[in-house]
Tab-separated table of C-alpha atoms and ligand atoms in Angstrom:
chain	number	residue	atom	x	y	z
Y	16	MET	CA	13.708	-3.121	-11.724
Y	17	THR	CA	12.068	-3.064	-8.304
Y	18	GLU	CA	9.712	-5.708	-6.930
Y	19	ILE	CA	6.778	-3.283	-7.371
Y	20	ASP	CA	4.629	-4.785	-10.160
Y	21	ARG	CA	1.114	-3.825	-9.117
Y	22	VAL	CA	0.365	-0.102	-8.997
Y	23	GLY	CA	-2.840	1.722	-8.117
Y	24	VAL	CA	-3.593	5.314	-9.108
Y	25	VAL	CA	-6.500	7.198	-7.559
Y	26	GLY	CA	-7.885	9.939	-9.814
Y	27	ALA	CA	-7.465	9.676	-13.583
Y	28	GLY	CA	-7.539	13.395	-14.395
Y	29	LEU	CA	-4.699	15.360	-15.940
Y	30	MET	CA	-2.034	13.977	-13.590
Y	31	GLY	CA	-3.489	10.593	-12.613
Y	32	ALA	CA	-3.925	9.518	-16.242
Y	33	GLY	CA	-0.321	10.543	-16.937
Y	34	ILE	CA	0.950	8.628	-13.897
Y	35	ALA	CA	-1.056	5.528	-14.905
Y	36	GLU	CA	0.369	5.856	-18.414
Y	37	VAL	CA	4.049	6.022	-17.401
Y	38	CYS	CA	3.614	3.104	-14.976
Y	39	ALA	CA	1.952	0.915	-17.638
Y	40	ARG	CA	4.594	1.913	-20.195
Y	41	ALA	CA	7.177	0.686	-17.652
Y	42	GLY	CA	5.459	-2.739	-17.675
Y	43	LYS	CA	3.475	-2.364	-14.446
Y	44	ASP	CA	-0.022	-3.730	-13.905
Y	45	VAL	CA	-2.087	-0.597	-13.240
Y	46	ILE	CA	-5.544	-0.054	-11.775
Y	47	ALA	CA	-6.772	3.550	-11.873
Y	48	VAL	CA	-9.761	4.397	-9.685
Y	49	GLU	CA	-12.120	7.255	-10.451
Y	50	SER	CA	-15.065	8.676	-8.541
Y	51	SER	CA	-17.805	8.071	-11.148
Y	52	ASP	CA	-18.450	6.145	-14.353
Y	53	ALA	CA	-18.313	9.355	-16.376
Y	54	ALA	CA	-14.955	10.346	-14.853
Y	55	ALA	CA	-13.610	6.814	-15.400
Y	56	GLU	CA	-14.638	6.983	-19.044
Y	57	ALA	CA	-13.012	10.407	-19.435
Y	58	GLY	CA	-9.830	9.074	-17.768
Y	59	LEU	CA	-9.652	6.090	-20.086
Y	60	LYS	CA	-10.188	8.355	-23.096
Y	61	ARG	CA	-7.403	10.649	-21.905
Y	62	LEU	CA	-5.074	7.666	-21.509
Y	63	THR	CA	-5.983	6.186	-24.884
Y	64	THR	CA	-5.483	9.483	-26.724
Y	65	SER	CA	-2.124	10.070	-25.071
Y	66	LEU	CA	-0.913	6.540	-25.801
Y	67	GLN	CA	-2.027	6.748	-29.424
Y	68	ARG	CA	-0.118	10.006	-29.770
Y	69	ALA	CA	2.970	8.326	-28.256
Y	70	GLU	CA	2.587	5.468	-30.746
Y	71	SER	CA	2.218	7.804	-33.738
Y	72	ARG	CA	5.391	9.609	-32.644
Y	73	GLY	CA	7.286	6.329	-32.357
Y	74	LYS	CA	7.745	6.612	-28.566
Y	75	ILE	CA	6.046	3.255	-27.953
Y	76	ASP	CA	5.474	0.232	-30.194
Y	77	SER	CA	1.818	-0.311	-29.431
Y	78	ALA	CA	-0.745	1.758	-27.540
Y	79	ALA	CA	-3.062	-1.260	-27.477
Y	80	ASP	CA	-0.377	-3.348	-25.788
Y	81	VAL	CA	0.155	-0.752	-23.013
Y	82	LEU	CA	-3.620	-0.421	-22.549
Y	83	THR	CA	-3.886	-4.143	-21.760
Y	84	ARG	CA	-1.991	-3.369	-18.533
Y	85	ILE	CA	-4.400	-0.623	-17.407
Y	86	ARG	CA	-7.817	-1.111	-15.884
Y	87	VAL	CA	-9.999	1.816	-14.871
Y	88	SER	CA	-12.407	1.158	-12.008
Y	89	THR	CA	-14.764	3.072	-9.728
Y	90	ASP	CA	-14.235	0.710	-6.775
Y	91	LEU	CA	-11.460	1.608	-4.347
Y	92	ASP	CA	-11.544	-1.969	-2.976
Y	93	ASP	CA	-9.930	-3.078	-6.258
Y	94	LEU	CA	-6.664	-1.647	-4.904
Y	95	ALA	CA	-6.395	-4.261	-2.114
Y	96	ASP	CA	-3.467	-6.148	-3.701
Y	97	ARG	CA	-1.453	-3.104	-4.828
Y	98	GLN	CA	2.193	-2.666	-3.752
Y	99	LEU	CA	2.142	1.073	-4.484
Y	100	VAL	CA	-0.818	3.448	-4.677
Y	101	VAL	CA	-0.372	7.001	-5.996
Y	102	GLU	CA	-3.139	9.429	-5.094
Y	103	ALA	CA	-3.855	12.152	-7.685
Y	104	ILE	CA	-7.335	13.428	-6.785
Y	105	VAL	CA	-8.458	17.043	-6.304
Y	106	GLU	CA	-6.190	19.301	-4.259
Y	107	GLU	CA	-8.486	19.396	-1.203
Y	108	GLU	CA	-7.117	18.432	2.163
Y	109	HIS	CA	-10.287	16.821	3.467
Y	110	ALA	CA	-10.774	14.733	0.307
Y	111	LYS	CA	-7.191	13.493	0.568
Y	112	THR	CA	-7.191	12.687	4.300
Y	113	ASP	CA	-10.484	10.811	3.858
Y	114	LEU	CA	-8.987	8.845	0.967
Y	115	PHE	CA	-5.774	7.967	2.831
Y	116	ALA	CA	-7.772	6.680	5.818
Y	117	ARG	CA	-9.771	4.468	3.436
Y	118	LEU	CA	-6.699	3.254	1.526
Y	119	ASP	CA	-5.062	2.318	4.829
Y	120	LYS	CA	-7.927	-0.102	5.500
Y	121	ILE	CA	-8.129	-1.451	1.940
Y	122	VAL	CA	-4.512	-2.028	0.856
Y	123	THR	CA	-3.458	-5.294	2.493
Y	124	ALA	CA	0.349	-5.616	2.112
Y	125	PRO	CA	1.909	-4.101	5.249
Y	126	ASP	CA	4.842	-2.747	3.245
Y	127	ALA	CA	2.713	-1.202	0.451
Y	128	ILE	CA	3.608	2.431	-0.228
Y	129	LEU	CA	0.794	5.004	-0.089
Y	130	ALA	CA	1.963	8.022	-2.098
Y	131	SER	CA	0.458	11.396	-2.912
Y	132	ASN	CA	1.023	13.602	-5.946
Y	133	THR	CA	-0.158	16.657	-3.983
Y	134	SER	CA	1.455	19.989	-4.843
Y	135	SER	CA	0.825	21.709	-1.539
Y	136	ILE	CA	-0.797	19.599	1.177
Y	137	PRO	CA	1.703	18.471	3.852
Y	138	ILE	CA	2.514	14.757	3.534
Y	139	MET	CA	2.449	14.581	7.322
Y	140	LYS	CA	-1.299	15.325	7.320
Y	141	LEU	CA	-1.874	12.339	5.020
Y	142	GLY	CA	0.454	10.043	6.970
Y	143	VAL	CA	-1.104	10.602	10.385
Y	144	VAL	CA	-4.607	9.544	9.315
Y	145	THR	CA	-3.206	6.057	8.530
Y	146	GLN	CA	-1.846	3.330	10.818
Y	147	ARG	CA	1.330	3.313	8.708
Y	148	PRO	CA	2.738	6.839	8.372
Y	149	THR	CA	6.169	5.250	7.768
Y	150	ASN	CA	4.830	4.061	4.375
Y	151	VAL	CA	3.361	7.398	3.280
Y	152	ILE	CA	5.397	9.671	0.990
Y	153	GLY	CA	4.969	12.421	-1.592
Y	154	ILE	CA	5.816	11.432	-5.162
Y	155	HIS	CA	5.282	14.675	-7.057
Y	156	PHE	CA	5.216	14.376	-10.855
Y	157	PHE	CA	5.208	17.243	-13.362
Y	158	ASN	CA	2.754	17.957	-16.152
Y	159	PRO	CA	2.774	16.451	-18.784
Y	160	VAL	CA	3.860	13.348	-16.877
Y	161	PRO	CA	4.924	11.272	-19.913
Y	162	VAL	CA	7.177	14.129	-21.102
Y	163	LEU	CA	8.751	15.783	-18.046
Y	164	SER	CA	11.411	13.684	-16.371
Y	165	LEU	CA	11.471	15.311	-12.930
Y	166	VAL	CA	9.873	13.820	-9.819
Y	167	GLU	CA	10.136	15.358	-6.336
Y	168	LEU	CA	10.284	12.825	-3.485
Y	169	VAL	CA	8.840	14.229	-0.283
Y	170	PRO	CA	9.162	12.147	2.880
Y	171	SER	CA	7.386	13.435	5.983
Y	172	LEU	CA	9.116	13.413	9.383
Y	173	LEU	CA	7.541	9.973	9.927
Y	174	THR	CA	8.334	8.369	6.535
Y	175	SER	CA	10.831	5.519	6.871
Y	176	GLU	CA	14.144	5.543	5.045
Y	177	GLU	CA	13.121	2.227	3.475
Y	178	THR	CA	9.953	3.728	1.953
Y	179	HIS	CA	11.958	6.686	0.673
Y	180	GLU	CA	14.555	4.448	-0.990
Y	181	ARG	CA	11.938	2.093	-2.468
Y	182	ALA	CA	10.087	5.095	-3.913
Y	183	ARG	CA	13.357	6.431	-5.342
Y	184	ALA	CA	14.178	3.084	-6.957
Y	185	PHE	CA	10.675	2.871	-8.441
Y	186	VAL	CA	10.833	6.379	-9.907
Y	187	GLN	CA	14.372	6.116	-11.252
Y	188	ASP	CA	14.931	2.446	-12.107
Y	189	ASP	CA	11.406	1.500	-13.168
Y	190	LEU	CA	10.024	4.736	-14.607
Y	191	GLY	CA	13.375	6.123	-15.826
Y	192	LYS	CA	12.745	9.515	-14.266
Y	193	ARG	CA	15.061	11.746	-12.239
Y	194	ALA	CA	14.171	12.097	-8.547
Y	195	ILE	CA	15.153	15.002	-6.347
Y	196	ASP	CA	14.557	14.990	-2.597
Y	197	CYS	CA	12.968	17.721	-0.617
Y	198	GLN	CA	11.471	18.238	2.790
Y	199	ASP	CA	7.772	18.336	3.546
Y	200	ARG	CA	7.322	22.082	2.992
Y	201	ALA	CA	4.770	23.902	0.837
Y	202	GLY	CA	5.900	24.193	-2.773
Y	203	PHE	CA	8.711	21.638	-2.424
Y	204	VAL	CA	11.692	22.785	-4.538
Y	205	VAL	CA	10.283	23.753	-7.919
Y	206	ASN	CA	7.134	25.671	-6.981
Y	207	ALA	CA	8.802	27.369	-4.007
Y	208	LEU	CA	11.221	28.960	-6.496
Y	209	LEU	CA	9.029	29.279	-9.572
Y	210	ILE	CA	5.918	30.852	-8.033
Y	211	PRO	CA	7.622	33.877	-6.360
Y	212	PHE	CA	9.428	34.459	-9.665
Y	213	ILE	CA	6.097	34.573	-11.512
Y	214	LEU	CA	4.566	36.774	-8.780
Y	215	SER	CA	7.470	39.226	-9.134
Y	216	ALA	CA	6.806	39.468	-12.866
Y	217	ILE	CA	3.114	40.167	-12.182
Y	218	ARG	CA	4.023	42.886	-9.644
Y	219	MET	CA	6.454	44.401	-12.157
Y	220	MET	CA	3.728	44.567	-14.797
Y	221	GLU	CA	1.082	45.769	-12.331
Y	222	SER	CA	3.260	48.671	-11.201
Y	223	GLY	CA	3.755	49.798	-14.803
Y	224	PHE	CA	7.465	49.034	-14.665
Y	225	ALA	CA	7.293	47.137	-18.002
Y	226	THR	CA	4.732	45.510	-20.292
Y	227	ALA	CA	3.919	41.783	-20.237
Y	228	GLU	CA	5.547	41.366	-23.649
Y	229	ASP	CA	8.731	43.141	-22.589
Y	230	ILE	CA	9.017	41.243	-19.320
Y	231	ASP	CA	8.655	37.915	-21.147
Y	232	GLN	CA	10.984	38.931	-23.985
Y	233	GLY	CA	13.526	39.987	-21.391
Y	234	LEU	CA	13.646	36.562	-19.789
Y	235	VAL	CA	13.491	34.634	-23.076
Y	236	LEU	CA	16.172	36.608	-24.891
Y	237	GLY	CA	18.215	37.776	-21.937
Y	238	ALA	CA	18.226	34.711	-19.716
Y	239	ALA	CA	17.487	31.931	-22.245
Y	240	HIS	CA	14.234	30.873	-20.568
Y	241	PRO	CA	12.068	28.805	-22.941
Y	242	GLN	CA	9.144	31.130	-22.199
Y	243	GLY	CA	8.604	34.228	-20.088
Y	244	PRO	CA	7.052	34.139	-16.593
Y	245	LEU	CA	3.703	35.653	-17.642
Y	246	ALA	CA	3.263	33.261	-20.567
Y	247	LEU	CA	4.155	30.473	-18.150
Y	248	ALA	CA	1.534	31.677	-15.637
Y	249	ASP	CA	-1.068	31.559	-18.440
Y	250	LEU	CA	0.001	27.979	-19.182
Y	251	ILE	CA	-0.136	26.835	-15.542
Y	252	GLY	CA	-3.491	28.602	-15.095
Y	253	LEU	CA	-3.863	31.785	-13.047
Y	254	ASP	CA	-6.197	30.047	-10.573
Y	255	THR	CA	-3.605	27.338	-9.959
Y	256	THR	CA	-0.821	29.931	-9.699
Y	257	LYS	CA	-2.857	31.852	-7.107
Y	258	ALA	CA	-3.712	28.678	-5.155
Y	259	ILE	CA	-0.065	27.629	-4.926
Y	260	ALA	CA	0.945	31.184	-3.926
Y	261	GLU	CA	-1.657	31.106	-1.139
Y	262	SER	CA	-0.409	27.795	0.221
Y	263	LEU	CA	3.182	29.098	0.170
Y	264	TYR	CA	2.090	32.293	1.913
Y	265	ASP	CA	0.118	30.319	4.521
Y	266	GLU	CA	3.160	28.191	5.258
Y	267	PHE	CA	5.949	30.792	5.354
Y	268	LYS	CA	4.063	34.107	5.926
Y	269	GLU	CA	6.570	35.860	3.696
Y	270	GLN	CA	5.491	38.726	1.480
Y	271	LEU	CA	7.179	37.362	-1.632
Y	272	TYR	CA	4.604	34.529	-1.749
Y	273	ALA	CA	1.527	36.774	-1.379
Y	274	PRO	CA	-0.613	36.803	-4.542
Y	275	PRO	CA	-0.628	40.356	-5.966
Y	276	PRO	CA	-4.006	42.149	-6.360
Y	277	LEU	CA	-3.867	41.960	-10.179
Y	278	LEU	CA	-3.625	38.147	-10.041
Y	279	ILE	CA	-6.548	37.977	-7.592
Y	280	ARG	CA	-8.707	40.279	-9.769
Y	281	MET	CA	-7.913	38.291	-12.931
Y	282	VAL	CA	-8.953	35.040	-11.255
Y	283	GLU	CA	-12.170	36.695	-10.006
Y	284	ALA	CA	-12.833	37.823	-13.586
Y	285	GLY	CA	-12.373	34.294	-14.909
Y	286	LEU	CA	-9.279	35.298	-16.869
Y	287	LEU	CA	-7.386	32.102	-16.064
Y	288	GLY	CA	-4.923	31.947	-18.953
Y	289	ARG	CA	-4.848	29.494	-21.838
Y	290	LYS	CA	-7.676	27.350	-20.539
Y	291	THR	CA	-10.174	30.215	-20.741
Y	292	GLY	CA	-8.631	31.889	-23.798
Y	293	ARG	CA	-7.434	34.970	-21.918
Y	294	GLY	CA	-4.925	35.718	-19.198
Y	295	PHE	CA	-1.918	37.990	-19.645
Y	296	TYR	CA	-2.289	37.152	-23.355
Y	297	THR	CA	-5.232	36.254	-25.570
Y	298	TYR	CA	-5.425	32.779	-27.142
Y	299	GLY	CA	-7.278	31.015	-29.937
N	308	NAD	N1	-2.044	19.971	-12.812
N	308	NAD	C1	-0.743	20.009	-12.532
N	308	NAD	O1	0.069	20.602	-13.254
N	308	NAD	C2	-0.225	19.277	-11.313
N	308	NAD	C3	1.157	19.048	-11.198
N	308	NAD	C4	1.636	18.314	-10.106
N	308	NAD	C5	0.742	17.856	-9.131
N	308	NAD	N2	-0.596	18.121	-9.256
N	308	NAD	C6	-1.500	17.572	-8.218
N	308	NAD	O2	-2.083	16.382	-8.727
N	308	NAD	C7	-3.386	16.211	-8.166
N	308	NAD	C8	-4.402	16.063	-9.292
N	308	NAD	O3	-4.364	17.223	-10.105
N	308	NAD	P1	-4.959	17.207	-11.584
N	308	NAD	O4	-4.431	18.431	-12.237
N	308	NAD	O5	-4.746	15.879	-12.216
N	308	NAD	O6	-6.520	17.392	-11.275
N	308	NAD	P2	-7.761	16.947	-12.166
N	308	NAD	O7	-8.902	17.754	-11.691
N	308	NAD	O8	-7.422	16.933	-13.621
N	308	NAD	O9	-7.992	15.393	-11.737
N	308	NAD	C9	-8.462	15.006	-10.489
N	308	NAD	C10	-9.302	13.743	-10.715
N	308	NAD	O10	-9.576	13.132	-9.457
N	308	NAD	C11	-10.876	12.601	-9.519
N	308	NAD	N3	-11.336	12.444	-8.137
N	308	NAD	C12	-11.704	13.402	-7.274
N	308	NAD	N4	-12.002	12.858	-6.072
N	308	NAD	C13	-11.828	11.513	-6.203
N	308	NAD	C14	-11.941	10.407	-5.317
N	308	NAD	N5	-12.315	10.572	-4.048
N	308	NAD	N6	-11.667	9.163	-5.784
N	308	NAD	C15	-11.269	8.996	-7.061
N	308	NAD	N7	-11.111	10.008	-7.948
N	308	NAD	C16	-11.383	11.252	-7.517
N	308	NAD	C17	-11.674	13.591	-10.341
N	308	NAD	O11	-12.830	12.961	-10.913
N	308	NAD	C18	-10.652	14.010	-11.392
N	308	NAD	O12	-10.724	13.219	-12.568
N	308	NAD	C19	-3.620	17.418	-7.252
N	308	NAD	O13	-3.249	17.057	-5.944
N	308	NAD	C20	-2.652	18.462	-7.812
N	308	NAD	O14	-2.240	19.386	-6.850
N	308	NAD	C21	-1.099	18.802	-10.327
């Protein structure tokens, strides 16, 4: 176990609640900060429901016991004594740089790690708004956080080797997850490979080359994928898929990352996949 006992999480949405949960399950004292009372209440409900599910499945002994280690607050100043803070707020650059500048002033320990769960914003942009860019790193979890074991560690050019190794030890030794390293580039490893694959499937369907069902069946039965690329896009959300594609395209300016017109039209139409009941397939 590392010396990191006190963890802060900013944002208790889909990812932040999951990150708070895995940290508390690992015995850490966790404070999660939300932007409003209503969001804090929703975050706590999300955490409670997830922990109760874990208890009913025998994954943890007691949800109530884990919950005693989590406090949800709306005051960022509560994070002053944290040794590690993981930011998981909206994917907006300005919101994140503003938050990192504030955290830099609030978190007192000079060696505290300020981490981001961002999927696409360069870690460098978050590091340079603080007085301690050596302590800023990307710790990118996967959804659902309590289930998926992968974490991508993303040091910027200014992140110290010590911060990188402390983050690795926290993720692997304390949380029991598997860390892979990657450079501070849009998409990191997983999305930089997964998104162009999904975009290729959309282009294939759009051109009339094959149907959605046949494309997905092809990859499931012919390449042993657990689900096809179009079903996966519906699960991720077509708006999220498009947003990640755009950040990859902005970074590399390569055609394979450009969102195809069909994806853009579907997002404009509000056909976002599972969450709206219709994407490449119809749900519910
Ligand atoms: N959804 C995914 O599959 C996924 C996977 C990996 C990484 N991420 C990244 O994780 C981050 C969060 O994504 P999410 O899916 O959990 O989003 P979400 O919308 O579910 O949650 C974001 C939360 O942040 C809160 N928030 C916004 N601004 C805040 C502020 N200034 N202070 C405190 N709280 C604030 C919101 O109230 C909301 O509850 C994003 O950077 C996203 O790119 C998402």
